[in-house]
Coordinates of C-alpha atoms in Angstrom, one line a residue:
Chain A
M1 CA 0.0 0.0 0.0
K2 CA 1.3 3.4 -0.9
P3 CA 1.6 5.7 2.2
R4 CA -1.5 7.9 2.2
F5 CA 0.2 11.1 3.3
I6 CA 2.1 11.1 0.0
A7 CA -1.2 11.7 -1.8
I8 CA -1.8 14.8 0.4
M9 CA 1.7 16.0 -0.1
Q10 CA 1.7 15.8 -3.9
K11 CA -1.6 17.6 -4.0
E12 CA -0.3 20.3 -1.7
F13 CA 2.7 20.9 -4.0
I14 CA 0.3 21.3 -6.9
H15 CA -1.7 23.8 -5.0
I16 CA 1.3 25.9 -4.2
W17 CA 2.6 25.7 -7.8
R18 CA -0.8 26.9 -9.2
D19 CA -1.5 29.6 -6.6
P20 CA 0.1 32.9 -7.5
R21 CA -0.3 34.1 -3.9
S22 CA 1.7 31.2 -2.4
L23 CA 4.4 31.5 -5.1
T24 CA 4.7 35.3 -4.4
I25 CA 5.3 34.7 -0.7
I26 CA 7.7 31.8 -1.3
I27 CA 9.8 33.1 -4.2
L28 CA 9.1 36.8 -4.9
L29 CA 8.8 38.2 -1.4
P30 CA 12.2 37.0 -0.2
L31 CA 13.9 38.4 -3.3
V32 CA 12.1 41.8 -3.0
M33 CA 12.8 42.0 0.7
I34 CA 16.4 41.2 0.4
F35 CA 16.9 43.8 -2.3
L36 CA 14.8 46.4 -0.5
Y37 CA 16.5 46.0 2.8
G38 CA 19.9 45.3 1.3
Y39 CA 20.1 48.2 -1.1
A40 CA 17.3 50.7 -0.7
I41 CA 16.5 50.8 2.9
T42 CA 19.9 51.0 4.3
F43 CA 20.2 52.0 7.9
D44 CA 23.7 53.2 7.3
I45 CA 24.0 56.9 7.3
K46 CA 25.4 58.4 4.1
E47 CA 25.4 61.9 2.7
I48 CA 23.0 63.5 5.1
K49 CA 22.1 66.9 3.7
I50 CA 23.2 69.8 5.9
G51 CA 23.3 73.5 5.7
I52 CA 26.2 75.6 7.0
L53 CA 25.7 79.1 8.4
D54 CA 29.3 80.2 8.7
Q55 CA 29.3 83.6 10.5
D56 CA 33.1 83.5 10.9
R57 CA 34.0 83.0 7.3
S58 CA 37.6 82.3 8.2
P59 CA 40.0 79.7 6.8
T60 CA 39.8 77.8 10.1
S61 CA 36.0 77.5 10.0
R62 CA 36.1 76.5 6.3
E63 CA 38.7 73.8 7.2
M64 CA 36.5 72.5 9.9
V65 CA 33.5 72.2 7.5
R66 CA 35.8 70.4 5.1
Q67 CA 36.7 67.9 7.8
L68 CA 33.1 67.4 8.7
T69 CA 32.1 66.5 5.1
K70 CA 35.3 64.5 4.4
S71 CA 33.8 61.5 6.2
G72 CA 31.1 61.1 3.5
Y73 CA 28.4 61.1 6.1
F74 CA 27.5 64.7 5.3
V75 CA 27.2 66.8 2.3
V76 CA 26.6 70.6 2.4
T77 CA 23.6 71.4 0.3
A78 CA 23.0 74.9 1.5
D79 CA 25.5 77.6 2.1
L80 CA 23.5 79.9 4.4
H81 CA 24.1 83.6 5.0
D82 CA 21.5 84.5 7.5
R83 CA 19.4 82.8 10.2
S84 CA 16.2 83.6 8.2
E85 CA 17.3 81.2 5.5
I86 CA 17.4 78.2 7.8
E87 CA 13.7 77.5 8.1
P88 CA 12.9 77.7 4.3
A89 CA 15.7 75.2 3.8
F90 CA 14.2 72.8 6.3
L91 CA 10.7 73.2 4.8
G92 CA 12.0 72.8 1.3
R93 CA 13.7 69.6 2.4
K94 CA 17.0 71.0 1.2
I95 CA 18.6 70.1 4.5
V96 CA 18.2 67.8 7.4
A97 CA 20.4 69.7 9.8
A98 CA 22.0 73.1 10.0
V99 CA 25.3 73.9 11.7
I100 CA 25.8 77.5 12.9
I101 CA 29.3 78.7 13.4
P102 CA 29.5 81.9 15.4
D103 CA 31.5 85.1 14.8
N104 CA 35.0 85.1 16.0
F105 CA 35.1 81.3 15.9
S106 CA 38.7 81.1 14.8
R107 CA 39.8 83.9 17.1
D108 CA 38.2 82.3 20.2
L109 CA 39.4 78.8 19.3
N110 CA 42.8 79.2 20.8
T111 CA 41.8 81.2 23.8
S112 CA 38.3 80.4 25.0
F113 CA 37.1 77.1 26.5
R114 CA 33.5 77.5 25.4
I115 CA 32.6 78.3 21.8
P116 CA 28.9 78.0 21.1
V117 CA 28.3 76.0 17.9
Q118 CA 24.6 75.5 17.3
L119 CA 23.1 72.4 15.6
L120 CA 19.5 72.5 14.4
V121 CA 18.0 69.2 13.3
D122 CA 14.8 68.3 11.5
G123 CA 13.0 66.0 13.9
S124 CA 10.2 64.9 11.6
N125 CA 12.3 61.8 10.9
S126 CA 13.3 61.1 14.5
N127 CA 15.6 58.2 13.6
L128 CA 17.6 60.2 11.2
A129 CA 17.7 63.2 13.6
T130 CA 19.1 61.0 16.4
V131 CA 21.8 59.6 14.3
T132 CA 22.7 63.0 12.9
I133 CA 23.0 64.5 16.3
N134 CA 25.2 61.6 17.4
Y135 CA 27.5 61.8 14.4
I136 CA 27.9 65.6 14.6
K137 CA 28.4 65.5 18.4
T138 CA 31.1 62.9 17.9
F139 CA 32.7 65.0 15.2
F140 CA 32.9 68.1 17.4
L141 CA 34.2 66.0 20.3
T142 CA 37.0 64.7 18.2
Y143 CA 37.7 68.1 16.7
S144 CA 37.8 69.7 20.1
L145 CA 40.3 67.1 21.3
Q146 CA 42.5 67.8 18.3
I147 CA 42.5 71.5 19.2
N148 CA 42.8 70.9 22.9
A149 CA 45.4 68.3 22.8
R150 CA 47.8 71.2 22.0
L151 CA 46.7 72.9 25.2
L152 CA 46.4 70.1 27.6
N153 CA 47.0 66.4 27.6
A154 CA 43.7 64.5 27.3
P155 CA 43.9 61.6 29.7
I156 CA 41.7 59.1 28.0
D157 CA 42.0 58.0 24.4
M158 CA 39.0 56.0 23.6
Q159 CA 39.5 53.5 20.7
P160 CA 36.2 52.0 19.6
R161 CA 36.2 48.8 17.6
V162 CA 33.1 47.0 16.5
W163 CA 33.2 43.2 16.6
Y164 CA 31.4 40.7 14.4
N165 CA 30.2 43.5 12.0
P166 CA 33.1 45.9 11.9
D167 CA 31.7 48.1 9.2
L168 CA 28.3 48.2 10.9
K169 CA 26.8 47.0 7.6
S170 CA 23.0 46.9 7.6
A171 CA 22.9 43.8 5.4
N172 CA 24.7 41.8 8.0
F173 CA 21.9 42.7 10.4
I174 CA 19.0 42.4 8.0
A175 CA 19.8 39.1 6.3
P176 CA 19.3 36.9 9.4
G177 CA 16.1 38.8 10.2
L178 CA 14.7 38.1 6.7
V179 CA 15.3 34.4 7.3
A180 CA 13.2 34.6 10.5
V181 CA 10.4 36.5 8.9
I182 CA 10.1 34.5 5.6
M183 CA 10.1 31.2 7.5
M184 CA 7.4 32.4 9.8
L185 CA 5.3 33.6 6.8
I186 CA 5.6 30.3 5.0
C187 CA 5.2 28.0 8.0
A188 CA 2.5 29.8 9.9
L189 CA 0.7 32.0 7.5
L190 CA 0.5 29.7 4.5
T191 CA -0.2 26.5 6.4
S192 CA -3.0 28.0 8.5
A193 CA -4.5 29.4 5.2
T194 CA -4.3 26.1 3.4
I195 CA -6.0 24.2 6.2
A196 CA -8.7 26.8 6.5
R197 CA -9.2 26.6 2.7
E198 CA -9.9 22.8 2.9
R199 CA -12.4 23.4 5.6
E200 CA -14.1 26.2 3.6
T201 CA -14.5 24.2 0.4
G202 CA -15.6 21.0 2.2
T203 CA -12.7 19.0 0.9
M204 CA -11.5 18.5 4.5
E205 CA -14.8 16.6 5.2
Q206 CA -14.2 14.4 2.1
I207 CA -10.7 13.6 3.4
L208 CA -12.1 12.8 6.9
V209 CA -14.5 10.2 5.6
S210 CA -11.5 8.3 4.3
P211 CA -9.5 6.0 6.6
I212 CA -6.6 8.5 6.7
R213 CA -5.5 9.6 10.1
S214 CA -5.2 13.2 11.4
A215 CA -1.4 12.7 11.8
E216 CA -1.2 11.7 8.2
I217 CA -3.2 14.8 7.1
I218 CA -1.0 17.1 9.2
V219 CA 2.3 15.6 8.0
G220 CA 1.1 15.6 4.4
K221 CA -0.2 19.1 4.5
T222 CA 2.8 20.7 6.3
F223 CA 5.7 18.9 4.8
P224 CA 5.7 20.9 1.5
Y225 CA 5.8 24.1 3.6
I226 CA 8.6 22.8 5.9
F227 CA 10.6 21.9 2.8
L228 CA 10.1 25.2 1.1
A229 CA 10.8 27.3 4.2
I230 CA 14.1 25.6 4.7
I231 CA 15.0 26.0 1.0
D232 CA 14.1 29.7 1.3
A233 CA 16.2 30.0 4.5
I234 CA 19.3 28.5 2.7
A235 CA 18.7 30.6 -0.4
I236 CA 18.5 33.9 1.6
V237 CA 21.7 33.1 3.5
V238 CA 23.6 32.1 0.3
F239 CA 22.3 35.1 -1.5
A240 CA 23.2 37.5 1.3
W241 CA 26.7 35.9 1.3
V242 CA 27.2 36.2 -2.4
V243 CA 25.6 39.5 -3.2
F244 CA 26.0 41.5 0.1
K245 CA 29.1 39.7 1.4
V246 CA 27.3 38.9 4.6
P247 CA 29.6 36.5 6.5
F248 CA 28.6 33.0 7.5
R249 CA 30.9 32.0 10.4
G250 CA 28.9 29.2 12.0
H251 CA 28.6 25.6 11.0
P252 CA 26.0 25.0 8.1
L253 CA 24.6 21.9 9.8
L254 CA 24.1 23.8 13.1
F255 CA 22.2 26.5 11.1
L256 CA 20.1 23.7 9.5
F257 CA 19.4 22.3 13.0
F258 CA 18.2 25.7 14.3
A259 CA 16.1 26.2 11.2
V260 CA 14.3 23.0 11.8
V261 CA 13.6 23.9 15.4
Y262 CA 12.2 27.3 14.3
V263 CA 10.1 25.7 11.6
Y264 CA 8.6 23.4 14.3
T265 CA 7.6 26.4 16.4
C266 CA 6.2 28.3 13.4
L267 CA 4.2 25.3 12.3
S268 CA 2.7 24.9 15.8
L269 CA 1.7 28.5 15.6
G270 CA 0.1 27.9 12.2
I271 CA -1.8 24.9 13.5
F272 CA -2.8 26.8 16.6
I273 CA -4.4 29.4 14.4
S274 CA -6.1 27.0 12.1
A275 CA -7.6 25.2 15.1
R276 CA -9.4 28.4 15.9
V277 CA -10.6 29.8 12.6
K278 CA -13.1 28.5 10.0
T279 CA -12.4 30.6 6.9
Q280 CA -9.4 31.4 4.9
Q281 CA -10.0 35.1 5.3
V282 CA -9.9 35.0 9.0
A283 CA -6.9 32.7 9.0
L284 CA -4.9 35.1 6.9
M285 CA -5.9 38.0 9.1
A286 CA -5.1 36.2 12.3
A287 CA -1.8 35.0 10.9
Q288 CA -0.8 38.5 9.9
L289 CA -1.6 39.7 13.4
V290 CA 0.1 36.9 15.4
T291 CA 3.0 36.0 13.1
T292 CA 4.0 38.6 10.5
L293 CA 3.6 41.8 12.4
P294 CA 5.3 40.6 15.6
S295 CA 8.1 39.0 13.6
L296 CA 8.7 42.3 11.8
L297 CA 8.2 44.7 14.6
L298 CA 8.7 43.1 17.9
S299 CA 11.5 40.6 17.2
G300 CA 14.4 43.0 17.1
F301 CA 14.6 42.6 13.3
I302 CA 14.6 46.3 12.7
F303 CA 13.8 48.1 16.0
P304 CA 15.9 47.3 19.0
I305 CA 13.8 45.7 21.7
V306 CA 15.6 47.5 24.5
S307 CA 14.3 50.8 23.3
M308 CA 10.7 49.7 23.2
P309 CA 8.1 50.6 25.9
K310 CA 7.9 48.1 28.7
V311 CA 4.6 46.5 27.6
L312 CA 6.0 45.8 24.1
Q313 CA 9.2 44.4 25.6
L314 CA 7.1 42.0 27.7
I315 CA 5.1 40.9 24.6
S316 CA 8.3 40.4 22.7
Y317 CA 9.1 37.5 25.1
I318 CA 6.5 35.4 23.4
V319 CA 7.6 36.3 19.8
P320 CA 9.4 33.2 18.5
A321 CA 11.2 35.3 15.8
K322 CA 13.0 37.2 18.6
Y323 CA 14.6 34.0 19.9
F324 CA 15.4 32.7 16.4
L325 CA 17.0 36.1 15.6
V326 CA 19.3 35.8 18.6
I327 CA 20.3 32.3 17.4
I328 CA 20.7 33.0 13.7
R329 CA 22.7 36.2 14.2
S330 CA 25.0 34.4 16.6
V331 CA 25.5 31.5 14.2
M332 CA 26.0 33.7 11.1
L333 CA 28.0 36.6 12.4
K334 CA 29.7 35.2 15.5
G335 CA 30.0 31.6 14.6
V336 CA 29.0 30.4 18.1
G337 CA 27.9 26.9 18.8
M338 CA 25.1 25.1 20.6
A339 CA 26.5 25.7 24.1
A340 CA 25.8 29.4 23.9
L341 CA 22.4 29.1 22.4
W342 CA 20.6 26.4 24.4
Q343 CA 18.3 29.0 26.1
P344 CA 16.6 30.4 23.1
T345 CA 16.5 26.9 21.5
L346 CA 14.8 25.5 24.6
F347 CA 12.2 28.3 24.5
L348 CA 11.4 27.6 20.8
L349 CA 10.9 23.9 21.5
V350 CA 8.9 24.4 24.7
F351 CA 6.7 27.1 23.1
G352 CA 6.1 25.0 20.0
T353 CA 5.2 21.9 22.0
L354 CA 2.9 23.8 24.2
L355 CA 1.0 25.3 21.3
L356 CA 0.8 22.0 19.5
F357 CA -0.4 20.3 22.6
I358 CA -3.3 22.7 23.2
S359 CA -4.2 22.8 19.5
V360 CA -4.2 19.1 18.4
K361 CA -7.4 18.1 20.1
R362 CA -9.2 21.2 19.1
F363 CA -7.7 20.9 15.7
K364 CA -9.2 17.5 15.2
T365 CA -12.7 18.5 16.3
N366 CA -12.5 21.7 14.4
L367 CA -11.5 19.7 11.3
E368 CA -14.7 17.8 11.7
G369 CA -17.0 20.6 12.7
Chain B
M1 CA -13.7 -7.6 17.6
N2 CA -13.0 -6.5 14.1
N3 CA -15.1 -9.2 12.4
P4 CA -18.4 -7.8 11.2
V5 CA -21.5 -9.1 12.9
Q6 CA -23.3 -11.3 10.3
I7 CA -26.4 -9.5 9.3
P8 CA -28.1 -9.0 6.0
Y9 CA -28.2 -5.3 6.4
S10 CA -25.9 -2.6 5.2
V11 CA -27.0 -0.1 7.8
Q12 CA -28.8 -0.8 11.1
V13 CA -29.9 2.0 13.3
E14 CA -31.8 1.9 16.5
E15 CA -33.0 4.9 18.5
L16 CA -30.2 7.0 17.1
T17 CA -30.1 10.5 18.6
R18 CA -27.9 13.5 18.2
C19 CA -28.3 16.8 20.2
F20 CA -26.5 20.0 19.7
G21 CA -26.9 21.7 23.1
S22 CA -30.6 21.6 23.8
F23 CA -31.5 21.2 20.1
V24 CA -32.3 17.7 19.1
A25 CA -31.2 17.4 15.5
V26 CA -31.9 13.7 15.2
D27 CA -34.6 12.3 17.5
H28 CA -34.6 8.5 18.2
I29 CA -34.6 7.3 14.7
T30 CA -34.7 3.6 13.8
F31 CA -34.3 2.0 10.4
N32 CA -32.5 -0.7 8.4
V33 CA -31.0 -0.5 4.9
A34 CA -30.7 -3.8 3.1
D35 CA -27.6 -4.8 1.0
G36 CA -27.8 -3.4 -2.5
E37 CA -30.8 -1.2 -1.8
I38 CA -31.2 2.4 -2.9
F39 CA -32.5 4.0 0.3
G40 CA -33.7 7.5 0.3
F41 CA -33.9 10.1 3.1
L42 CA -36.5 12.7 2.1
G43 CA -36.9 15.8 4.2
A44 CA -36.8 19.6 4.2
N45 CA -33.6 21.5 5.1
G46 CA -32.8 21.1 8.7
A47 CA -34.8 17.9 9.1
G48 CA -31.7 16.1 10.3
K49 CA -30.7 14.3 7.1
T50 CA -27.1 15.5 7.0
T51 CA -26.6 14.9 10.8
T52 CA -27.7 11.3 10.3
I53 CA -25.3 10.8 7.4
K54 CA -22.4 12.3 9.3
M55 CA -23.0 10.0 12.2
L56 CA -23.1 7.0 9.9
C57 CA -19.9 8.1 8.1
G58 CA -17.9 8.6 11.4
L59 CA -17.8 12.4 11.1
L60 CA -19.9 12.9 14.2
L61 CA -20.5 10.9 17.3
P62 CA -24.2 10.2 18.2
T63 CA -25.5 11.3 21.6
S64 CA -27.3 8.0 22.1
G65 CA -28.7 5.0 20.3
K66 CA -27.1 2.2 18.3
G67 CA -25.8 2.2 14.8
F68 CA -24.0 -0.3 12.6
V69 CA -22.6 0.3 9.1
E70 CA -21.6 -2.9 7.2
G71 CA -21.7 -4.6 10.6
F72 CA -19.3 -2.2 12.2
N73 CA -20.2 -0.1 15.3
I74 CA -20.4 3.6 14.6
Y75 CA -19.1 4.4 18.1
T76 CA -16.0 2.2 18.1
Q77 CA -15.1 1.1 14.6
S78 CA -15.1 4.2 12.5
D79 CA -11.8 3.2 11.0
Q80 CA -13.3 0.0 9.5
I81 CA -16.4 1.9 8.5
K82 CA -14.4 4.5 6.6
Q83 CA -12.6 1.8 4.6
N84 CA -15.9 0.5 3.4
I85 CA -17.9 3.6 2.6
G86 CA -18.0 6.2 -0.1
Y87 CA -19.3 9.7 0.5
M88 CA -20.3 12.6 -1.7
S89 CA -21.8 15.8 -0.6
Q90 CA -23.7 18.6 -2.3
K91 CA -20.5 20.7 -2.2
F92 CA -18.8 18.0 -4.5
S93 CA -15.6 18.6 -2.5
L94 CA -13.3 18.8 -5.5
Y95 CA -10.1 20.7 -5.8
E96 CA -10.9 23.3 -8.4
D97 CA -7.2 24.1 -9.1
L98 CA -6.4 20.5 -9.8
L99 CA -6.8 18.7 -13.1
V100 CA -9.6 16.2 -13.3
R101 CA -7.0 13.4 -13.4
E102 CA -5.2 14.9 -10.3
N103 CA -8.4 14.9 -8.3
L104 CA -9.0 11.3 -9.1
E105 CA -5.4 10.4 -8.2
F106 CA -5.7 12.3 -5.0
Y107 CA -8.9 10.7 -3.8
G108 CA -7.6 7.2 -4.8
G109 CA -4.3 8.1 -3.0
I110 CA -5.9 8.8 0.4
Y111 CA -7.4 5.3 0.3
G112 CA -3.9 4.0 -0.1
L113 CA -4.4 2.7 -3.6
D114 CA -1.0 2.0 -5.2
N115 CA -0.1 3.5 -8.5
H116 CA -0.8 0.5 -10.6
T117 CA -4.3 -0.2 -9.2
L118 CA -5.1 3.5 -9.2
R119 CA -4.3 3.9 -12.9
Q120 CA -6.4 0.9 -13.8
T121 CA -9.3 2.0 -11.7
I122 CA -9.2 5.5 -13.1
E123 CA -9.0 4.1 -16.6
T124 CA -12.1 2.0 -16.1
S125 CA -14.1 4.6 -14.3
V126 CA -13.5 7.4 -16.8
M127 CA -14.6 5.0 -19.6
A128 CA -17.8 4.3 -17.7
T129 CA -18.6 7.9 -16.9
G130 CA -17.4 9.6 -20.1
L131 CA -14.9 11.8 -18.1
R132 CA -12.1 10.7 -20.3
E133 CA -12.1 13.7 -22.6
H134 CA -11.9 16.0 -19.6
L135 CA -9.1 14.3 -17.8
E136 CA -6.4 16.9 -18.5
K137 CA -8.7 19.9 -17.9
L138 CA -8.7 22.0 -14.7
T139 CA -11.6 21.0 -12.6
R140 CA -12.8 24.7 -12.3
D141 CA -13.2 24.7 -16.1
I142 CA -15.6 21.8 -16.5
P143 CA -19.4 22.2 -16.4
V144 CA -21.2 21.5 -13.1
G145 CA -22.8 18.3 -14.4
W146 CA -19.3 16.9 -15.1
K147 CA -18.1 18.1 -11.7
Q148 CA -20.9 16.1 -10.1
R149 CA -19.9 13.0 -12.1
L150 CA -16.3 13.5 -11.2
A151 CA -17.2 13.8 -7.5
L152 CA -19.1 10.6 -7.7
T153 CA -16.2 8.8 -9.5
C154 CA -13.8 10.1 -6.8
A155 CA -16.1 8.7 -4.1
I156 CA -16.2 5.2 -5.5
L157 CA -12.6 4.7 -6.7
H158 CA -11.9 2.4 -3.7
K159 CA -15.0 0.3 -4.5
P160 CA -17.0 1.0 -1.3
K161 CA -19.8 -1.4 -0.2
I162 CA -22.1 1.5 0.6
L163 CA -22.2 4.9 -0.9
F164 CA -23.6 7.9 1.1
L165 CA -24.9 10.7 -1.1
D166 CA -25.8 13.9 0.8
E167 CA -28.1 15.9 -1.5
P168 CA -25.9 15.0 -4.5
T169 CA -27.8 16.7 -7.2
G170 CA -28.3 20.2 -5.7
G171 CA -27.8 23.0 -8.3
V172 CA -27.6 20.6 -11.2
D173 CA -29.8 20.7 -14.3
P174 CA -32.5 18.0 -14.9
I175 CA -30.6 16.3 -17.7
S176 CA -27.4 15.9 -15.7
R177 CA -29.6 14.8 -12.7
H178 CA -31.1 12.1 -14.8
Q179 CA -27.8 10.9 -16.1
F180 CA -26.5 10.9 -12.5
W181 CA -29.3 8.7 -11.5
S182 CA -28.6 6.2 -14.2
L183 CA -25.0 5.9 -12.8
I184 CA -26.5 5.3 -9.4
Y185 CA -28.7 2.5 -10.8
E186 CA -25.7 0.9 -12.4
L187 CA -23.8 0.9 -9.1
A188 CA -26.8 -0.6 -7.3
E189 CA -27.1 -3.3 -9.9
K190 CA -23.4 -4.2 -9.2
G191 CA -24.3 -4.6 -5.5
T192 CA -23.4 -1.3 -4.0
T193 CA -25.8 -0.1 -1.3
V194 CA -26.8 3.5 -1.9
F195 CA -28.0 5.8 0.9
V196 CA -29.1 9.1 -0.5
T197 CA -30.7 12.2 1.1
T198 CA -32.7 14.6 -1.0
H199 CA -35.4 17.3 -0.9
Y200 CA -36.3 16.8 -4.5
M201 CA -39.6 14.9 -4.6
E202 CA -39.1 13.4 -8.1
E203 CA -35.7 12.1 -7.0
A204 CA -37.4 10.4 -4.1
E205 CA -39.4 8.3 -6.6
Y206 CA -36.1 6.8 -7.9
C207 CA -35.4 5.1 -4.5
N208 CA -36.3 1.5 -3.6
R209 CA -37.3 2.6 -0.2
L210 CA -37.9 5.9 1.3
S211 CA -37.8 7.4 4.8
I212 CA -39.6 10.7 5.3
M213 CA -38.0 12.8 7.9
H214 CA -39.3 15.9 9.7
N215 CA -37.8 17.8 12.6
G216 CA -35.3 15.0 13.4
R217 CA -37.9 12.2 13.3
I218 CA -38.8 9.6 10.8
M219 CA -42.4 10.0 10.0
D220 CA -42.7 6.9 7.9
I221 CA -40.7 4.4 5.8
G222 CA -41.6 2.4 2.8
A223 CA -41.4 1.9 -1.0
P224 CA -42.6 5.0 -2.8
Q225 CA -45.5 3.1 -4.3
T226 CA -46.5 1.7 -0.9
L227 CA -46.4 5.1 0.7
K228 CA -48.6 6.6 -2.0
E229 CA -51.1 3.9 -1.6
K230 CA -51.1 4.0 2.2
Y231 CA -51.8 7.8 2.2
K232 CA -54.0 7.7 -0.8
Q233 CA -51.9 10.3 -2.7
S234 CA -50.8 10.3 -6.3
T235 CA -47.3 11.8 -5.8
I236 CA -44.6 11.6 -3.1
E237 CA -44.8 15.3 -2.8
D238 CA -48.4 15.0 -1.6
V239 CA -47.5 12.2 0.8
F240 CA -44.7 14.4 2.2
I241 CA -47.0 17.4 2.7
Q242 CA -49.6 15.2 4.4
L243 CA -47.0 13.7 6.8
V244 CA -45.4 17.0 7.6
K245 CA -48.7 18.7 8.3
K246 CA -49.7 16.2 10.9

């Protein structure tokens, strides 16, 4: 006798292959996201537009501005002559920040200890504003030290060095996150939708009058998605490595092991959802709410969890993607092994098993109802 | 335990009841269906026809009463029952995005038919039903009459002893309905028991025996001709109206 779950599996592959929406999520979405996040939405700061109001107009002040722009982080897009020109430049989006260098800047530089240099920043993009302030602050700190070093000996010489991602490249940060999000989409969103669809069209009933067991149905229906999710994960990592030179320092087999653990958790979540909904529409909406959004927003994929409000931080503790992100970033960028990662791994396993446990009984009766 | 109790009946039901909360969907019904019989369940929507079929197919547990299908207990032996029954509902339960052939292969596959047997069975059934010319078409593209025939073919690939049809001809034109019934007769002649629910009165006339159901109860059972004579009516429709009005 041919195993019965094979029939379900084959049929499921055909569904995916003929459904533009599934194909979009499995093939197109990872590609689009990796290019978007990799190229377009870079979180690295480059060529921030600034305006300079140089009231000193001395060689020293001009030299300082040259040093400021030398880094490539800033480009002077407005040479301002009067304070009244600042606001129109902001409103016309010609500049993001304005630096005001006072009269007598060069004269006071060697004598005074306090020279007021003003920085005005457009706060409508708060992220950009914060980064700009930090960059310019750092610049002036360094600049002051250069000047001051001649006057007194600075006792501390701080030498920052960034480990694991020395260039602070966004792609290194984003690629692992994409793996987490895409796998969640395929395993939780697509599976819950496909189970709901069978119920909606009545085909589930037709399957249930056959001698096939619930376990065979679940294995047959989920296997294609497990398979594709892991293929996608590997593809994203390889792609990030080839195109964006994102390093892969861990062991590939270890990566595969963690991917399987995460798939298990995602699938449990998908089954948990489908045990509670009756139509495809509701399944998709529920899955968006419980899987996609938290994975994007509350996992630390883009926004650091530590800077979130307390409530959201608490919620993030039950977002599986958060744990997987810790794991996969460590494996890819740091190359650490199992020993350092048992905690998040344990969470994913326990969380998945718990969900599966409370869903299976309900799932079965809901299949029938 | 797994040996069927030796009885001449395909279905035996005694005082079968199913409640949903305080609502009694099926109320102490008792009937037998003989081997090879075409047995009809006539009743309005909500009379309890589908609930009865679901209990017999192992999709729903009864609240109380006894039931045997092909000698197997509906409480404890649903696995054996499922191996021996075919089921087709009004929804046809086909995958619209699969080819006709793929639907057949799938429904054969979930009964564990191996590739060789499956191919042979599909070959003979598409010859018999005339589905052959549609084999490589997407199911969503074939007319509804053909879909109905396909659903029936899918339901009998594993050669069930008894076939349950839950309002199988809903939304189908009269000609297709007629053709469908000739397929049902062919099956019955080959020895398959057919259990069919309907609310079409003329369809009820096609059955060997008929059970008229109302509000979860069986009002009367008998051959269409016998029932008409008993209630002195010329059509089943009039018999039905008389029984329901009581």
